Short mmCIF file of N, CA, C and O in Angstrom, two decimals:
data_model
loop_
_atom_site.label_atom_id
_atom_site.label_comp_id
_atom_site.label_asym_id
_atom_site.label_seq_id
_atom_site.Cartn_x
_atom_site.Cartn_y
_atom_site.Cartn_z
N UNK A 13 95.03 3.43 -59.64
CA UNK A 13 96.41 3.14 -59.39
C UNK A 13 97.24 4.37 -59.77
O UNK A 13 97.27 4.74 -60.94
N UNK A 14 97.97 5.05 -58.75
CA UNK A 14 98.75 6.25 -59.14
C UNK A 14 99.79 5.83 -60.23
O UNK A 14 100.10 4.68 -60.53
N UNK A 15 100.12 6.64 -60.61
CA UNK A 15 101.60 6.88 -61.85
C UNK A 15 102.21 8.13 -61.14
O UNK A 15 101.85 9.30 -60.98
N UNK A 16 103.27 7.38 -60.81
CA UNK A 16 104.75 8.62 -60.42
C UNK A 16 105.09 8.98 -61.86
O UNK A 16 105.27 8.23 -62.82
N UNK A 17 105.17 10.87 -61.77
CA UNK A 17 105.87 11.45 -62.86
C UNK A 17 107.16 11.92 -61.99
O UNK A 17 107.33 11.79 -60.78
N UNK A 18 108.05 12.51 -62.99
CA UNK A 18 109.19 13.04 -62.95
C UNK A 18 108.86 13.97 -61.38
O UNK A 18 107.73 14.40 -61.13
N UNK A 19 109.89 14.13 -60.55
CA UNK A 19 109.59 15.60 -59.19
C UNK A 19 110.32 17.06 -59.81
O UNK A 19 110.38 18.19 -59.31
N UNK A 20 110.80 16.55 -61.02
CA UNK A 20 111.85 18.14 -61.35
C UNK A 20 110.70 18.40 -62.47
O UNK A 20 110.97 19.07 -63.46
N UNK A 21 109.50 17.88 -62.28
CA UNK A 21 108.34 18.62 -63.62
C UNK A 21 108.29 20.07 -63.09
O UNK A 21 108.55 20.45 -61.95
N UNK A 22 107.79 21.00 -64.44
CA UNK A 22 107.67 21.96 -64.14
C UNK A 22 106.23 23.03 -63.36
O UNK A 22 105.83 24.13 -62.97
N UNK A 23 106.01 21.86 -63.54
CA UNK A 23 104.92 22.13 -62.61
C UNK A 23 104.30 21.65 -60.95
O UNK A 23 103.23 21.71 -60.35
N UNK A 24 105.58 21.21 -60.72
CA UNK A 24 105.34 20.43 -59.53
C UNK A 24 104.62 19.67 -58.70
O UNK A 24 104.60 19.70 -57.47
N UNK A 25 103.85 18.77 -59.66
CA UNK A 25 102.61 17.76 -59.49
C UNK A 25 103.55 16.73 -59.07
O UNK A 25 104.64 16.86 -59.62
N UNK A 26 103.49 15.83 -58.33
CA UNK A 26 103.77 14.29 -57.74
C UNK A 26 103.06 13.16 -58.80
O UNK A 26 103.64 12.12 -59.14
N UNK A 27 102.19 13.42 -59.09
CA UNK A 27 101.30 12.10 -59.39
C UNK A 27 100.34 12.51 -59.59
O UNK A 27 99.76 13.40 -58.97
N UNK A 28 99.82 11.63 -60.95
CA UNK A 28 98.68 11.84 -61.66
C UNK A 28 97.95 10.32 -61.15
O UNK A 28 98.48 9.26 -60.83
N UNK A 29 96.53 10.72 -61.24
CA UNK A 29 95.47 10.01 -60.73
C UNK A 29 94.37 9.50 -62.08
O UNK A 29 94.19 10.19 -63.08
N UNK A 30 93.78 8.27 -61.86
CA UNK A 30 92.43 8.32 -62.83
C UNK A 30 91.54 7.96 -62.30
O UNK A 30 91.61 6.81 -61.87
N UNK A 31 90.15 8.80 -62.04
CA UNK A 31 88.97 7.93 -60.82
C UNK A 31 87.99 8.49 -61.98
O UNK A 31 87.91 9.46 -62.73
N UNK A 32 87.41 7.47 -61.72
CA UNK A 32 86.03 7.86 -63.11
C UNK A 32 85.89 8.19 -63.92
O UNK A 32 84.90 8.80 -64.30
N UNK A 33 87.33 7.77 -64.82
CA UNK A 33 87.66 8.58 -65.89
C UNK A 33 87.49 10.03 -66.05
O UNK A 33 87.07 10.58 -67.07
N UNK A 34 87.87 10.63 -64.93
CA UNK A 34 88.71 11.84 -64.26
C UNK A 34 90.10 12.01 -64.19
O UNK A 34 90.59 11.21 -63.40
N UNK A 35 90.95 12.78 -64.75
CA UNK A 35 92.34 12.94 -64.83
C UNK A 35 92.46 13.72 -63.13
O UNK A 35 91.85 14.74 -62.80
N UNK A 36 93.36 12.97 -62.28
CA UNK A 36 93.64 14.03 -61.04
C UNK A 36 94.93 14.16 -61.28
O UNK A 36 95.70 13.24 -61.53
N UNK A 37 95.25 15.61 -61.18
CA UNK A 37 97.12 16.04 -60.96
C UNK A 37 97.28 15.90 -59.22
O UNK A 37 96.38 16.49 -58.62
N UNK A 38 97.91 15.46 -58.66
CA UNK A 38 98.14 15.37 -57.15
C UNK A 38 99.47 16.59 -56.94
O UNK A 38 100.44 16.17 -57.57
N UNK A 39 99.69 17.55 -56.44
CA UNK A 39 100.69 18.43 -56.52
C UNK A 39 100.99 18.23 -55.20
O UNK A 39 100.32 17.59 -54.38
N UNK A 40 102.20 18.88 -55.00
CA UNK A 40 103.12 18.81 -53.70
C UNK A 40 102.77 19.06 -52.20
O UNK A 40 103.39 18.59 -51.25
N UNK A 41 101.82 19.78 -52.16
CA UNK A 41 100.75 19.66 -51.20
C UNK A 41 99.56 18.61 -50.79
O UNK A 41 99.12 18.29 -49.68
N UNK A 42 99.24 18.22 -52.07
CA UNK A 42 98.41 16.96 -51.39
C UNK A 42 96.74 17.81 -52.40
O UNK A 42 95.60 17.37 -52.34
N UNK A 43 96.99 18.47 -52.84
CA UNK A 43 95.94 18.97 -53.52
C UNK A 43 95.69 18.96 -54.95
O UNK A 43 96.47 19.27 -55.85
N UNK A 44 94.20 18.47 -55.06
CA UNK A 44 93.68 17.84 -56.76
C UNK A 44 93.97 19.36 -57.44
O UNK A 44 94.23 20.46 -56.97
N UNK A 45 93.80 18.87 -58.73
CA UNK A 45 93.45 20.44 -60.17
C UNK A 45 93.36 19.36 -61.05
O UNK A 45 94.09 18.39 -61.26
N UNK A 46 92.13 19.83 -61.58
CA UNK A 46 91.65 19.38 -62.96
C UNK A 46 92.43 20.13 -63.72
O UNK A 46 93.00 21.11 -63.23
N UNK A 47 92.63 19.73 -65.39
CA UNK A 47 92.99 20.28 -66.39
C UNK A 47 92.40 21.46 -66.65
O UNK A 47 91.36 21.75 -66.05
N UNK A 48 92.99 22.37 -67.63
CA UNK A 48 91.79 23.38 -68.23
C UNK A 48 91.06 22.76 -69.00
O UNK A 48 91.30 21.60 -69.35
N UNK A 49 89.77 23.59 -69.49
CA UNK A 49 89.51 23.06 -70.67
C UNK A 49 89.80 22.93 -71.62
O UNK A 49 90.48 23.79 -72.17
N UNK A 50 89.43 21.81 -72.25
CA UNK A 50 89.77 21.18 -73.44
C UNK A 50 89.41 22.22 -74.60
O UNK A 50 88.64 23.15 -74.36
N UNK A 51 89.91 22.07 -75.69
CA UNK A 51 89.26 23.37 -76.97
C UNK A 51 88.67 22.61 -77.81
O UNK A 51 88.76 22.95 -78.99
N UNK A 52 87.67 21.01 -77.37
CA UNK A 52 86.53 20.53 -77.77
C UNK A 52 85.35 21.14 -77.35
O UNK A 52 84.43 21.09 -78.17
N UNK A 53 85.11 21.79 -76.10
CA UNK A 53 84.05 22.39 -75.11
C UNK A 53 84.36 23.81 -75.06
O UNK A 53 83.95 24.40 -74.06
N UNK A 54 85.23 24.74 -76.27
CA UNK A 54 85.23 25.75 -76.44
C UNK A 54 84.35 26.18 -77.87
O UNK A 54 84.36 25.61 -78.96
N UNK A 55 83.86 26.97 -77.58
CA UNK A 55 82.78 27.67 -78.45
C UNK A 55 82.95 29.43 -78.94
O UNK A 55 83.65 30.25 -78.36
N UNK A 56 82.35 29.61 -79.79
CA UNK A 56 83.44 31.28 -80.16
C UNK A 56 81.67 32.28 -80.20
O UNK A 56 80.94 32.19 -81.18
N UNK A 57 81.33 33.03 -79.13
CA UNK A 57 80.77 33.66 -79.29
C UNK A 57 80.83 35.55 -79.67
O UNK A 57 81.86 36.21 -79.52
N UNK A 58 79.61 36.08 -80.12
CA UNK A 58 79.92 37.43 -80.17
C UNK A 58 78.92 38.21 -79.52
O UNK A 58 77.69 38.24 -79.54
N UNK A 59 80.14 39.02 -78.75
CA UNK A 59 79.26 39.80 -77.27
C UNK A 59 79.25 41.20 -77.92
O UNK A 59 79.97 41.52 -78.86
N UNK A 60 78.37 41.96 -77.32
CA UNK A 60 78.02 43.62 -77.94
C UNK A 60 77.88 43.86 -76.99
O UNK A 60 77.55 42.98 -76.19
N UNK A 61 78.05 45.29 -76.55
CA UNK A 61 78.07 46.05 -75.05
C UNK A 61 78.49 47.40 -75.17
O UNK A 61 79.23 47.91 -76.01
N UNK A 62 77.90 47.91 -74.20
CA UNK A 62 78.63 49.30 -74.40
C UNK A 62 78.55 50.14 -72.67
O UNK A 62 77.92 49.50 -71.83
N UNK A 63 79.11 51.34 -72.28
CA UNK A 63 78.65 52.08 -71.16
C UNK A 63 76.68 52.07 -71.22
O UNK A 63 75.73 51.81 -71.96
N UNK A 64 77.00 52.54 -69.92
CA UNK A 64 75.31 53.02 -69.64
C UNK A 64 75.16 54.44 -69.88
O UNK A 64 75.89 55.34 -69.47
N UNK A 65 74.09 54.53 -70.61
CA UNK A 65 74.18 56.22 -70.86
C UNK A 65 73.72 56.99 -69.93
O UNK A 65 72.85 56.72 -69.09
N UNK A 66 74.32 57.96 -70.10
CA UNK A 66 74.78 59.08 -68.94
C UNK A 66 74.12 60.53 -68.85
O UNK A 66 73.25 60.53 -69.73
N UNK A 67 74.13 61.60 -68.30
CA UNK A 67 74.09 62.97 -69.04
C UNK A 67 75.46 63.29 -69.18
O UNK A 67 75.29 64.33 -69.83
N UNK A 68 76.63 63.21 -69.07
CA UNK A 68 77.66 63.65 -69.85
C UNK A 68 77.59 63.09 -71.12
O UNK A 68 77.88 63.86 -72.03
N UNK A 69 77.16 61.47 -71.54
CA UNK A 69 77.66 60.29 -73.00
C UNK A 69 75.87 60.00 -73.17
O UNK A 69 75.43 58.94 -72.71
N UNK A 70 75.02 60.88 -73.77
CA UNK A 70 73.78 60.04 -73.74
C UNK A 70 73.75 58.71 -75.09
O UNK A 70 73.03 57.73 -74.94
N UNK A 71 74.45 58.85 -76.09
CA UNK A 71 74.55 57.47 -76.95
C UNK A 71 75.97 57.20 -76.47
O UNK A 71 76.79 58.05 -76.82
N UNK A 72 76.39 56.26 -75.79
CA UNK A 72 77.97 55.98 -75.76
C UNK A 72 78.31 55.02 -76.79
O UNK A 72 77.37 54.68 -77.51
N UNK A 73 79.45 54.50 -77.02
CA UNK A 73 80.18 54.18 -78.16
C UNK A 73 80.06 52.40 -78.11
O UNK A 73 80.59 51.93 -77.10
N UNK A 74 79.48 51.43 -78.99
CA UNK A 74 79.43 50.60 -79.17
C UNK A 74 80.45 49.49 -79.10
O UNK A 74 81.12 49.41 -80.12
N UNK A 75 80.83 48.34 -77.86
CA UNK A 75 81.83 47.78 -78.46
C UNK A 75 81.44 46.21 -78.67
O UNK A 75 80.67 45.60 -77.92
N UNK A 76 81.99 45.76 -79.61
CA UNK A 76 81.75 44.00 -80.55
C UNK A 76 83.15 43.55 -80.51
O UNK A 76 84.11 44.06 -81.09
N UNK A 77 83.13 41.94 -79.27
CA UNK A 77 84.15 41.43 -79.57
C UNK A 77 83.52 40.09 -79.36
O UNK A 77 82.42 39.75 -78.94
N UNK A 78 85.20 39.05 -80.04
CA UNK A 78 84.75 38.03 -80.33
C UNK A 78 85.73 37.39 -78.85
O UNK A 78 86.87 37.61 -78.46
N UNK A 79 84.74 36.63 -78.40
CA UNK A 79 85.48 35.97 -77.26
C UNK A 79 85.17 34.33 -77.02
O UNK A 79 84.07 33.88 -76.69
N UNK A 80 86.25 33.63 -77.24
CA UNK A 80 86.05 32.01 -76.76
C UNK A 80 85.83 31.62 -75.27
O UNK A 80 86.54 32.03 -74.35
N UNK A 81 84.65 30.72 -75.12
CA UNK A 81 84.27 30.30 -73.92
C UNK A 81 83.78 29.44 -73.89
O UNK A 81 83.46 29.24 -75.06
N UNK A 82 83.34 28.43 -73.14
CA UNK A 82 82.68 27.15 -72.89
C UNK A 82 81.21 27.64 -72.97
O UNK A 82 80.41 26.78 -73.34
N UNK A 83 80.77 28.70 -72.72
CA UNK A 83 79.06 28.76 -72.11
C UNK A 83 78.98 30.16 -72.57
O UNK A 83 79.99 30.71 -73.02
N UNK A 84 77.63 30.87 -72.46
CA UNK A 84 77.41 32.43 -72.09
C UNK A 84 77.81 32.90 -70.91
O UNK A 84 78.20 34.07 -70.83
N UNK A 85 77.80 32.09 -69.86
CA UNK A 85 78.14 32.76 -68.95
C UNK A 85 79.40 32.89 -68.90
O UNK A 85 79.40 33.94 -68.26
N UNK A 86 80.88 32.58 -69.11
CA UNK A 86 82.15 32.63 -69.44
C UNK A 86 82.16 33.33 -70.35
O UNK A 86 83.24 33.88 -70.57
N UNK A 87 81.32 33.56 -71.03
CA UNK A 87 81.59 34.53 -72.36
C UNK A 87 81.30 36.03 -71.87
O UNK A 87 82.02 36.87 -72.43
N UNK A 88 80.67 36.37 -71.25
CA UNK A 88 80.07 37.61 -70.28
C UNK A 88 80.76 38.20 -69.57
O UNK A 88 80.80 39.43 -69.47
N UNK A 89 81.64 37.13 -68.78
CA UNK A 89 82.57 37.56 -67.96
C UNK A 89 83.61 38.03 -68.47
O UNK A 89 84.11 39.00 -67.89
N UNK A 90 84.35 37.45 -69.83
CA UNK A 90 85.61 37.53 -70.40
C UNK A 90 85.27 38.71 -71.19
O UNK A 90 86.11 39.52 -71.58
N UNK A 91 83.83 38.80 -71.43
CA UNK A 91 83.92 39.89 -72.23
C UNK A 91 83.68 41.40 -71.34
O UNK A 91 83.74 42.48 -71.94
N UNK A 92 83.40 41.32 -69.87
CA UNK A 92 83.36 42.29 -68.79
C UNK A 92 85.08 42.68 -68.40
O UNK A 92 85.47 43.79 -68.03
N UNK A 93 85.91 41.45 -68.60
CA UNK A 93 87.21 41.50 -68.04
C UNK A 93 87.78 42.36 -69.20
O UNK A 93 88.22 43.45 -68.84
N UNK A 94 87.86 42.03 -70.71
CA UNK A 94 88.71 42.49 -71.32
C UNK A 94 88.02 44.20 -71.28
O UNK A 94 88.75 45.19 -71.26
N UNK A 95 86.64 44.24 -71.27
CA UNK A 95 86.33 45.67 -71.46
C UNK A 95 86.96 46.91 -70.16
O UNK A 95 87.10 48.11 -70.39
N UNK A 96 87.25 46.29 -68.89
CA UNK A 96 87.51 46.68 -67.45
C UNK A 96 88.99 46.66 -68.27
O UNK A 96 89.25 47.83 -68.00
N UNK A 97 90.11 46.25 -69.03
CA UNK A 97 91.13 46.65 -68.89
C UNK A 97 91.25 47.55 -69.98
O UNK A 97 92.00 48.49 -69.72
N UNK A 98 90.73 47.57 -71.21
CA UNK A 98 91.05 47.81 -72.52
C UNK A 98 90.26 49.45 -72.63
O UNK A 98 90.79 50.37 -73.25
N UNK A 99 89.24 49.55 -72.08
CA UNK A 99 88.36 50.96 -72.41
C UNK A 99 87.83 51.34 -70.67
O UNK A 99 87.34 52.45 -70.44
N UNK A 100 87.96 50.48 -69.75
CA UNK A 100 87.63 51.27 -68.29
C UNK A 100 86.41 50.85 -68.14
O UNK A 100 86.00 51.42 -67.12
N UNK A 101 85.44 50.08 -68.64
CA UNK A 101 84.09 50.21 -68.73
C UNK A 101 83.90 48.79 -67.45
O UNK A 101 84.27 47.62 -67.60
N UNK A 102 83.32 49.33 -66.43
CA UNK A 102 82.54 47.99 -65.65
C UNK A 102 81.67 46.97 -65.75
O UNK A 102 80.66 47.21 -66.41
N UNK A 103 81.77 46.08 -65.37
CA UNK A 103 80.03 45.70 -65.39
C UNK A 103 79.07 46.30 -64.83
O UNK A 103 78.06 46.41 -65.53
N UNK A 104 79.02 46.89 -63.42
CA UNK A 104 78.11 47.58 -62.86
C UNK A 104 77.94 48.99 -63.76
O UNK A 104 76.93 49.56 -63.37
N UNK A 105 78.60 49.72 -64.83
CA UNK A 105 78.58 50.79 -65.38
C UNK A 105 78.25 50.61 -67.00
O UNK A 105 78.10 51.50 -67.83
N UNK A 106 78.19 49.59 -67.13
CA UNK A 106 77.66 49.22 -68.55
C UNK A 106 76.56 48.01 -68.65
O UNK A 106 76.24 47.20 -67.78
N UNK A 107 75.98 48.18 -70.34
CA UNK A 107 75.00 46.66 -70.31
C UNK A 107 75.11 46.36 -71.61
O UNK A 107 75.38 46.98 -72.64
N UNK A 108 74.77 44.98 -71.25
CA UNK A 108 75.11 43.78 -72.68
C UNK A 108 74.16 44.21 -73.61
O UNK A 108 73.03 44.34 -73.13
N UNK A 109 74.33 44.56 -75.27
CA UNK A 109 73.22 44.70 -75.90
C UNK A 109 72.96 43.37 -76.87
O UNK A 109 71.86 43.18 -77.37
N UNK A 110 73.96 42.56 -77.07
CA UNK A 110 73.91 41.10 -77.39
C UNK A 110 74.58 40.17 -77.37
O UNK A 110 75.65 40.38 -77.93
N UNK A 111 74.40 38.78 -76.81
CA UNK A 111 75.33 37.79 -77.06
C UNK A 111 75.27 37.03 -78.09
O UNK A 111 74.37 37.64 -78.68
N UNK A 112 75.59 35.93 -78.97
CA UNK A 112 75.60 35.46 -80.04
C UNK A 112 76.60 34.40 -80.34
O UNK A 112 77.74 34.52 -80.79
N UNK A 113 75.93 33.36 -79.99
CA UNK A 113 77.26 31.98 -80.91
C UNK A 113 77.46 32.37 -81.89
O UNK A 113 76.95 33.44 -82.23
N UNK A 114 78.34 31.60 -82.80
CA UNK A 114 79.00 32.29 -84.03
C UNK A 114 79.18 30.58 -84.15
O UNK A 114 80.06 29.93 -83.58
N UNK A 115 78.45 30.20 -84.79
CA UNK A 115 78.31 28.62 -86.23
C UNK A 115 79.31 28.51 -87.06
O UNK A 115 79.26 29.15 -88.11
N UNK A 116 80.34 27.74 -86.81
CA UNK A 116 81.21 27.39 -88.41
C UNK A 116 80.33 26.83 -89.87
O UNK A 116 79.81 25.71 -89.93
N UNK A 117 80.30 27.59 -90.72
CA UNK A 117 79.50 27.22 -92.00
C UNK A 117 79.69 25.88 -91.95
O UNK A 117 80.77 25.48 -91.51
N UNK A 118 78.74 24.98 -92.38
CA UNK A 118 79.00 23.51 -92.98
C UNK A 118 79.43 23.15 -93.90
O UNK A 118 78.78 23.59 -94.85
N UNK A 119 80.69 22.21 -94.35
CA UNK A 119 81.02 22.02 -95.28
C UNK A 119 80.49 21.05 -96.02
O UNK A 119 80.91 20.84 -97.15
#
């Protein structure tokens, strides 16, 4: 059973949906979007990477960041994206030297 929201939302959805205990946003076009994810199904891994060595850089410079993602594979990517803006480094021009969940100690 639809639920009419507000039309001056700021996001310009019509109507929210529930099918299978599935949240649907219905937007002004007539087209579904799921939510993002939730930050229950976010996980904090640590990626290591660096360039591919070269004959100009034969050891190139190590980089370790910490990046939130649902999976490894989201974690790979985010950690290919931030390196492509932050230091220039590609994926096709560099390689992963480790990935790594990162465990909250138990209390």
């Amino acid at each position: 059973q639809p639920v009419k929201i507000d039309p001056c939302d700021k996001q310009g959805m019509n109507e929210i949906q529930v099918r299978n205990n599935s949240l649907f946003l219905i937007g002004q076009m007539g087209k579904e979007t799921r939510p993002q994810v939730s930050m229950k199904n976010v996980k904090q891994y640590l990626v290591v990477g660096r360039a591919k060595p070269s004959d100009a850089d034969s050891e190139p410079k190590i980089y370790r960041m910490r990046v939130f993602a649902p999976n490894t594979v989201v974690a790979k990517s985010r950690f290919w994206a931030l390196m492509r803006k932050q230091k220039k480094i590609k994926h096709s021009h560099g390689e992963l030297v480790g990935i790594h969940e990162v465990h909250s100690p138990s209390t």
